XYZ file of C-alpha atoms in Angstrom:
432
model
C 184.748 147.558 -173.738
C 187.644 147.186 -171.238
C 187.416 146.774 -167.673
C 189.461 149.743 -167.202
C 186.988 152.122 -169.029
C 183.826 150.886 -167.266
C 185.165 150.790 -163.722
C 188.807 151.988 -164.013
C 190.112 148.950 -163.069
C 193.256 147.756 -165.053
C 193.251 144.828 -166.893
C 196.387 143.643 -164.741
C 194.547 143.363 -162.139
C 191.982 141.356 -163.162
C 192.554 137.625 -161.921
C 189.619 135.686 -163.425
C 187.374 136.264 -166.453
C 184.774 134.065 -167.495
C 181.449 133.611 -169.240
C 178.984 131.315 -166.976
C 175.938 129.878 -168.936
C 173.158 128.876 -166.770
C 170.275 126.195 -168.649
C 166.416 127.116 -168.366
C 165.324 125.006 -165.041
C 168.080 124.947 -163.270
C 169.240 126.090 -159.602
C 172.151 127.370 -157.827
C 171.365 126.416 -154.372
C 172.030 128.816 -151.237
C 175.927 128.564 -150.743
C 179.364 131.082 -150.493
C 182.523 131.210 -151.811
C 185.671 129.983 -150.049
C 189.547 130.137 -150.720
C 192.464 132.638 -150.639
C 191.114 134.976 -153.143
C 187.755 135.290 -151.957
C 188.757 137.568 -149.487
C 191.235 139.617 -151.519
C 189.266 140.078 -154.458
C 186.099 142.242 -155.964
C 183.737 139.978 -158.160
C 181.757 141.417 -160.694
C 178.738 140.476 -162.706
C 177.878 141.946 -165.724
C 174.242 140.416 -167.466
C 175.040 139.594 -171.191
C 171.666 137.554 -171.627
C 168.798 137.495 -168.771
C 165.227 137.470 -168.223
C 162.470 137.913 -166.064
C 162.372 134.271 -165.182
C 165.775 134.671 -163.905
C 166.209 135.277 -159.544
C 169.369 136.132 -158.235
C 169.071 136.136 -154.197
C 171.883 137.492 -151.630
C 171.669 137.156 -147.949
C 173.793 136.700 -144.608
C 171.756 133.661 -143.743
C 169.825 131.019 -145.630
C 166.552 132.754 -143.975
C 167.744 136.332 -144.846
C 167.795 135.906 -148.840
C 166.472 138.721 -150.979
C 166.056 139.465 -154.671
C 168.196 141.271 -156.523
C 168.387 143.218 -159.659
C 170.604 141.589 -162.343
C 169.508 143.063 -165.458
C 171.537 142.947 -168.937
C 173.938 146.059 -168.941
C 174.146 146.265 -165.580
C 177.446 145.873 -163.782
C 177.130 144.620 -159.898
C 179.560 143.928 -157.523
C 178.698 141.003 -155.487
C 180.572 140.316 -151.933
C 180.586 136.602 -152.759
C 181.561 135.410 -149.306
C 178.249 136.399 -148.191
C 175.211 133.544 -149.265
C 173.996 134.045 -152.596
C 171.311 131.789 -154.754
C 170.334 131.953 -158.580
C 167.495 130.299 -160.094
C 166.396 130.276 -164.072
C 162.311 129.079 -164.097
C 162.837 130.117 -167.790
C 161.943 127.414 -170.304
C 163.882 128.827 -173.410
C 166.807 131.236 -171.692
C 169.911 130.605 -171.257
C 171.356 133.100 -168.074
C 174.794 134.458 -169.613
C 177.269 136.582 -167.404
C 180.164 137.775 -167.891
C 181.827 136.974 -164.383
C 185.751 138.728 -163.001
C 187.297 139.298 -160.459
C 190.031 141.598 -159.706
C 192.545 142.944 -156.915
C 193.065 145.880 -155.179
C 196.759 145.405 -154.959
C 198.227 141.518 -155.594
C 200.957 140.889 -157.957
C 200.014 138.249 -160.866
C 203.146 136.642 -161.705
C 201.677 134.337 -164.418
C 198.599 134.855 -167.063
C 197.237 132.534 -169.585
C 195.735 133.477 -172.632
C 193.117 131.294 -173.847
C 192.627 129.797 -177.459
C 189.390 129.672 -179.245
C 188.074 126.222 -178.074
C 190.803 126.074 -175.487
C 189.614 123.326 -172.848
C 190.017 124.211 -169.222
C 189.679 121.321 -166.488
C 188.033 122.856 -163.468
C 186.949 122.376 -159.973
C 185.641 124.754 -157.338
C 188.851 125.019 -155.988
C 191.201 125.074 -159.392
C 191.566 125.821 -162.909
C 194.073 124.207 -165.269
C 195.002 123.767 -168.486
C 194.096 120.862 -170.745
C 197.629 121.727 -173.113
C 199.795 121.242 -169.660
C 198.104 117.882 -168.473
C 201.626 115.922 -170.776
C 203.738 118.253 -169.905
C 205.902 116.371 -167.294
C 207.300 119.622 -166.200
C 204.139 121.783 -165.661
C 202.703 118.787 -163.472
C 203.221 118.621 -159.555
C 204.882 115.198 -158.312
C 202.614 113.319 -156.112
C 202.833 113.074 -153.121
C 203.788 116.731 -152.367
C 203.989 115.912 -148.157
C 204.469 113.504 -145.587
C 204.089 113.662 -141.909
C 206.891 111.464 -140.197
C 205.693 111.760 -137.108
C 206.000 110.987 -133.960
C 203.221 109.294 -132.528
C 200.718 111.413 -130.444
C 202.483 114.466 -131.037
C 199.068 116.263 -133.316
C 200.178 114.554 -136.680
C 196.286 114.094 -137.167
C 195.606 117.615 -136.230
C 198.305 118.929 -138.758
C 196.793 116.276 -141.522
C 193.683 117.718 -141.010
C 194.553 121.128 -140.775
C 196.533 120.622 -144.455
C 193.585 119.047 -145.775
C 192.055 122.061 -145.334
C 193.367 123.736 -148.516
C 190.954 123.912 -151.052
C 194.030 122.479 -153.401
C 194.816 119.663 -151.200
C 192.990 116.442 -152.291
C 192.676 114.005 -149.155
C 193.921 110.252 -149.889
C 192.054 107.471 -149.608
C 193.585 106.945 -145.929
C 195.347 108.933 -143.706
C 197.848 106.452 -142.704
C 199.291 104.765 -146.046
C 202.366 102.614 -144.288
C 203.286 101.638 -147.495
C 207.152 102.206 -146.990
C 207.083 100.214 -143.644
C 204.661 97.416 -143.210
C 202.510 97.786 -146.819
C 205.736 97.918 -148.704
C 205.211 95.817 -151.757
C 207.494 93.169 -151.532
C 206.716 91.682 -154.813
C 208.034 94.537 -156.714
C 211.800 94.808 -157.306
C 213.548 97.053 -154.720
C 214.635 99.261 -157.704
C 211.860 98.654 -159.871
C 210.822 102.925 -159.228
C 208.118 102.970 -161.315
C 206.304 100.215 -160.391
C 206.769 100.857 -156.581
C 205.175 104.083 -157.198
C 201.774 102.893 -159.284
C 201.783 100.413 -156.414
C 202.056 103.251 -153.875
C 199.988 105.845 -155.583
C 196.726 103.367 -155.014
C 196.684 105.015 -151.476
C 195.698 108.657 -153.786
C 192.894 109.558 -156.231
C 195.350 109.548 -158.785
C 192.833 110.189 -161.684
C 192.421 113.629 -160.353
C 195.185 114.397 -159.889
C 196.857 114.178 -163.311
C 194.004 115.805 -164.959
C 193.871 119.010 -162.385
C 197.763 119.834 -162.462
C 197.218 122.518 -158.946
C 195.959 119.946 -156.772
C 198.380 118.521 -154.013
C 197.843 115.285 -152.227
C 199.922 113.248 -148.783
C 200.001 111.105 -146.154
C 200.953 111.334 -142.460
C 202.104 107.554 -141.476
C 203.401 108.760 -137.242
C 205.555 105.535 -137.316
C 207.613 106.629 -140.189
C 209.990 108.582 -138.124
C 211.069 105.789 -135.687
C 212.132 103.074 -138.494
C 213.947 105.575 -140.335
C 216.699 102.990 -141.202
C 213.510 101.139 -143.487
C 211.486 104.364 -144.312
C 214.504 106.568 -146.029
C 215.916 104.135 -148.744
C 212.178 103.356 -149.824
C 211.074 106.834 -149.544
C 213.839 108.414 -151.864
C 213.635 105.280 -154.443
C 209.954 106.325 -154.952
C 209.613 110.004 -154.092
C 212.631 111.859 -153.729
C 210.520 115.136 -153.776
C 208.493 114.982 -151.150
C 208.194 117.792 -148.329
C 208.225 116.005 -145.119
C 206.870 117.581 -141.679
C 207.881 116.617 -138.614
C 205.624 116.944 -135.355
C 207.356 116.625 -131.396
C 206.055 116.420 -128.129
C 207.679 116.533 -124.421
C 209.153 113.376 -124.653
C 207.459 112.820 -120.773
C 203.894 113.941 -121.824
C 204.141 111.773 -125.352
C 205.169 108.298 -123.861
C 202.064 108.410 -121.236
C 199.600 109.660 -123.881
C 201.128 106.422 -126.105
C 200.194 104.325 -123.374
C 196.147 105.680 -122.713
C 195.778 105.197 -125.871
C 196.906 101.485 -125.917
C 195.227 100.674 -122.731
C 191.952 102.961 -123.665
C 189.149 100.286 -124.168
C 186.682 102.636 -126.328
C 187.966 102.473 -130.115
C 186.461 101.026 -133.601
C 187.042 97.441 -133.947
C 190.303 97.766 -136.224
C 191.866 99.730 -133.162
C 190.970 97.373 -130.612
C 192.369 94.854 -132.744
C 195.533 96.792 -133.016
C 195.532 97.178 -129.304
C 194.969 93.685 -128.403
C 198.192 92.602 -130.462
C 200.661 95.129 -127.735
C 202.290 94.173 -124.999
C 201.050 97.370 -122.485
C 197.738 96.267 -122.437
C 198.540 93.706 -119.157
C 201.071 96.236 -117.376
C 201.509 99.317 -115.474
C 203.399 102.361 -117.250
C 205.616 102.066 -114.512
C 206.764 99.284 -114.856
C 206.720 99.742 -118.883
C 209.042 102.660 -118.577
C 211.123 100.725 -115.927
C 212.100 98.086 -118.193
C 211.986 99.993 -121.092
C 214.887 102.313 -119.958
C 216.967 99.351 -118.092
C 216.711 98.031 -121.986
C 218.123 101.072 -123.389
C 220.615 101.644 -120.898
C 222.375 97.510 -121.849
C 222.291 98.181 -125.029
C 224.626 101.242 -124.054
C 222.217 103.524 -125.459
C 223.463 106.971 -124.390
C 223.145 111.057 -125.750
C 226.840 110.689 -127.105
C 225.851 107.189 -129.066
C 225.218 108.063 -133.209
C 222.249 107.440 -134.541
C 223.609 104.572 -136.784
C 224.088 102.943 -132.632
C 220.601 103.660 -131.782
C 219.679 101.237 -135.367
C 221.782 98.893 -134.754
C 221.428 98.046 -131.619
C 217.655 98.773 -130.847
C 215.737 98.952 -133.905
C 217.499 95.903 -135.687
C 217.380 93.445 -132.347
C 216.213 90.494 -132.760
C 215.296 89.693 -128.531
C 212.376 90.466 -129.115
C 212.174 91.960 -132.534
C 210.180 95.087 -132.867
C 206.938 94.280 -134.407
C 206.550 96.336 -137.682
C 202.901 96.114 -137.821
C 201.799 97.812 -134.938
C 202.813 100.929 -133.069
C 202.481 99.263 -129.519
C 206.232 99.205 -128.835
C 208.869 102.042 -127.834
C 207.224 104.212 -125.539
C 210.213 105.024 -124.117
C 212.569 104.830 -126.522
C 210.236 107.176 -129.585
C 210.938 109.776 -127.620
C 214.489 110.040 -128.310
C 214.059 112.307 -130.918
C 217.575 112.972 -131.797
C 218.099 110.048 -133.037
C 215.365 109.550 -135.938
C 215.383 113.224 -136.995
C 219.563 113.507 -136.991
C 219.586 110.504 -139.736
C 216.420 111.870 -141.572
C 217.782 115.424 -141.688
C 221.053 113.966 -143.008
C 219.206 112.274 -145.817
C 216.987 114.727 -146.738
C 218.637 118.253 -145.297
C 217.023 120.766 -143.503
C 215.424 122.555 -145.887
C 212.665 119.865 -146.959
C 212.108 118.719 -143.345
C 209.625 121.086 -141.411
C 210.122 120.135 -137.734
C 207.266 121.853 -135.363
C 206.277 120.856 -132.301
C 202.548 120.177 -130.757
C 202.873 123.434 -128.658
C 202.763 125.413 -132.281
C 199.210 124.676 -132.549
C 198.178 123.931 -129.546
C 195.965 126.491 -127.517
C 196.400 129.200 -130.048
C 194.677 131.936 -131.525
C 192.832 131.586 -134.969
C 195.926 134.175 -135.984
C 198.486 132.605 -134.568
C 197.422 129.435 -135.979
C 197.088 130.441 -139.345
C 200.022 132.429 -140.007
C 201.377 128.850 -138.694
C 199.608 126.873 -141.380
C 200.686 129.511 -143.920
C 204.181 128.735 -143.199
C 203.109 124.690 -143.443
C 201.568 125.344 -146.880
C 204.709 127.439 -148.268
C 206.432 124.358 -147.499
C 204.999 122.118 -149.080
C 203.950 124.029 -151.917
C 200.813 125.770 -152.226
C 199.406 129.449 -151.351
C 197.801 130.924 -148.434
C 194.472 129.995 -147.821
C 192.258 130.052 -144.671
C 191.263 127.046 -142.410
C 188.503 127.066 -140.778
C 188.048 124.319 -138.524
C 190.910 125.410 -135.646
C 189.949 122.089 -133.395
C 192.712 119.936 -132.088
C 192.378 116.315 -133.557
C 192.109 112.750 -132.608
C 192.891 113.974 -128.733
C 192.355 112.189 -125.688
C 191.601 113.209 -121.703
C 193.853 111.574 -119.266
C 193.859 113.979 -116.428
C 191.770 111.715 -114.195
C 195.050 109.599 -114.180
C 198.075 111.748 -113.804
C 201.157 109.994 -114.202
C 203.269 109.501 -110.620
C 205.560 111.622 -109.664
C 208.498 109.673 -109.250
C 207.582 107.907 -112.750
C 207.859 111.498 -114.279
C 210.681 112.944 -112.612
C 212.897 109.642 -113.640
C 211.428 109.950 -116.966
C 212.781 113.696 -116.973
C 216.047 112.911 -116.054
C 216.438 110.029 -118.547
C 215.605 112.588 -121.475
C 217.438 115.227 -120.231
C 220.784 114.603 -122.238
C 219.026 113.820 -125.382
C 216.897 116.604 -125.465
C 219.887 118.871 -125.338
C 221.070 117.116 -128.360
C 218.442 117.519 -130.221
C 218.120 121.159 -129.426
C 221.376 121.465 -131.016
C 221.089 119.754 -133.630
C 218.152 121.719 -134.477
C 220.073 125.052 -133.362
C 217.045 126.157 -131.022
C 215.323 125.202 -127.936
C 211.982 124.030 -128.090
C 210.256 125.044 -124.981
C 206.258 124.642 -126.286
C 205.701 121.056 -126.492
């Protein structure tokens, strides 16, 4: 009988059909549904085999459960974001429904149609087919995103935010480094293939080639500094990849850069990283003093190319920039212009996504999901709700503003640039 002539729903707009077998002894445990389609779809349960020994519960609360009537023949509609529970105390029955789930109005572009014996590899939050697991071109290249940077401008809140798709697999670490400081150096520069089993030990790569939806990335902050490293490794081994940018008042970024280096409350490994940077022992004033004179005798100006700004800061050898730690360059990481011009020439515009802290910063659960969204459509995947909205990895300063005459030459030095990087992005940024 077709779903159409019990409930005059047509079969295009079903979206999921499945038979669910439940043992005797066994318990679904008090829990809801989450992802895009939970809130855009109807589900449906229609008994095929039940019996008395069988307890299907539905609640708003884990306190507020009560029994309800699932008895073969009988179709139900279940709101499944709400808490449901099912237990079988049977000994001998197996629980079979017949479980879908279909749309109001939603356009299915693509539908499968399953084989006798077809095997399906599933999780809670996909559904693929075993037949497309060697096909090279139904599989998604891995990694699907990177987050350049720049440091303390909410790269960890953006990570996190991502990570937040049900279809985003987290790696093993947030912060990979592999095409700066963890490069393997071992492995031929053009060896491609081995470079990328040696990078993909940062991902659950198992996983990922058996369930063909799921995404994975990295957000490495440092990345967007040593571009003149970073791009020739990073389009050797993955020449795909959706990169996201993240900026910050150039003012605002350099003094949160410097808390954090002189903040002595961390885990051991950031203490340690802490220990190894020059700021520790000084004043920022004095940091952005001498940082600036630097810039300014190595003729370091708005009108210089970015090639200048590699040359003759990021390749100097007195002193050499440390690679290893990101205690270096308050001053000059903020001169955006320079990183992004030579990654957007690499790369082009369309696969860098360059926001700025003041996107998701202090915004409404709207505001910052139609955001996100955009984020996912970038880098691949569909709409789906995030839930946790809180800023990441953030850290309260205000009990030692920055001086005044600090911040006003700090404003004046990144004046120029930042009305080169405004037009090189052809807009103003005026939230960050």
């Amino acid at each position: 009988v077709s779903n159409e002539y019990v409930i005059g729903v047509d079969e295009s707009r079903v979206v999921r059909s499945l038979f669910a077998r439940m043992p005797p002894g066994a318990t679904i445990p008090v829990h809801h549904d989450t992802g895009y389609w939970v809130k855009h779809t109807h589900r449906c349960h229609l008994p095929i085999v039940t019996a008395e020994g069988v307890h299907f519960f539905v609640g708003p609360t884990n306190d507020k459960m009560s029994e309800y009537l699932f008895d073969e023949g009988r179709l139900v509609e279940l709101n499944n974001q709400a808490k449901h529970a099912v237990t079988n105390t049977t000994s001998d029955v197996y629980r079979i429904h017949l479980i879908f789930d279909y749309v109001d109005e939603h356009p299915i572009h693509t539908r499968h149609k399953l084989q006798k014996g077809e095997v399906l590899y599933q999780t809670r939050r996909s559904i693929d087919l075993a037949r497309e697991a060697s096909l090279m071109e139904a599989r998604r290249k891995h990694p699907s995103f990177i987050i350049l940077g720049a440091q303390k401008c909410g790269t960890t809140s953006m990570f996190e935010y991502i990570c937040q798709h049900p279809l985003v697999v987290r790696g093993k670490c947030r912060e990979t480094h592999y095409f700066d400081w963890r490069y393997n150096k071992i492995i031929a520069a053009n060896d491609k293939e081995g470079h990328y089993k040696s990078y993909m030990q940062f991902f659950h790569e198992k996983a990922l080639e058996k369930h063909l939806s799921l995404a994975t990335g990295e957000s490495t902050p440092s990345y967007l500094l040593h571009s003149d490293i970073v791009i020739p490794r990073m389009k050797n081994i993955c020449p795909w990849v959706r990169l996201i940018v993240m900026l910050r008042n150039p003012v605002e970024r350099a003094y949160s850069q410097y808390q954090m280096f002189v903040d002595p409350v961390g885990t051991p490994d950031q203490l340690k990283m802490r220990a190894l940077s020059k700021y520790k022992d000084s004043t920022f004033e004095k940091i952005v003093d001498e940082e600036i004179e630097e810039l300014e005798k190595l003729g370091i100006t708005s009108d210089s190319h970015y090639s200048e700004f590699i040359s003759r800061y990021l390749n100097k050898t007195d002193p050499p920039l440390p690679m290893g730690n990101g205690g270096h360059s308050i001053v000059a990481r903020g001169l955006y212009v320079f990183q992004l011009a030579h990654w957007l020439e690499e790369f082009g515009e369309s696969c860098i996504k360059v926001l700025s802290i003041g996107d998701i910063k202090n915004k409404t659960p709207m505001e910052l999901q139609q955001l996100m969204d955009e984020v996912f459509a970038h880098i691949g995947l569909p709409p789906s709700d995030i839930g946790d909205l809180a800023a990441k990895n953030t850290r309260n300063y205000s009990h030692q503003p920055m001086k005044e005459d600090t911040q006003s030459k700090l404003q004046r030095f990144y004046a120029p640039f930042n009305e080169k990087l405004f037009a090189l992005l052809n807009r103003t940024i005026t939230n960050w």
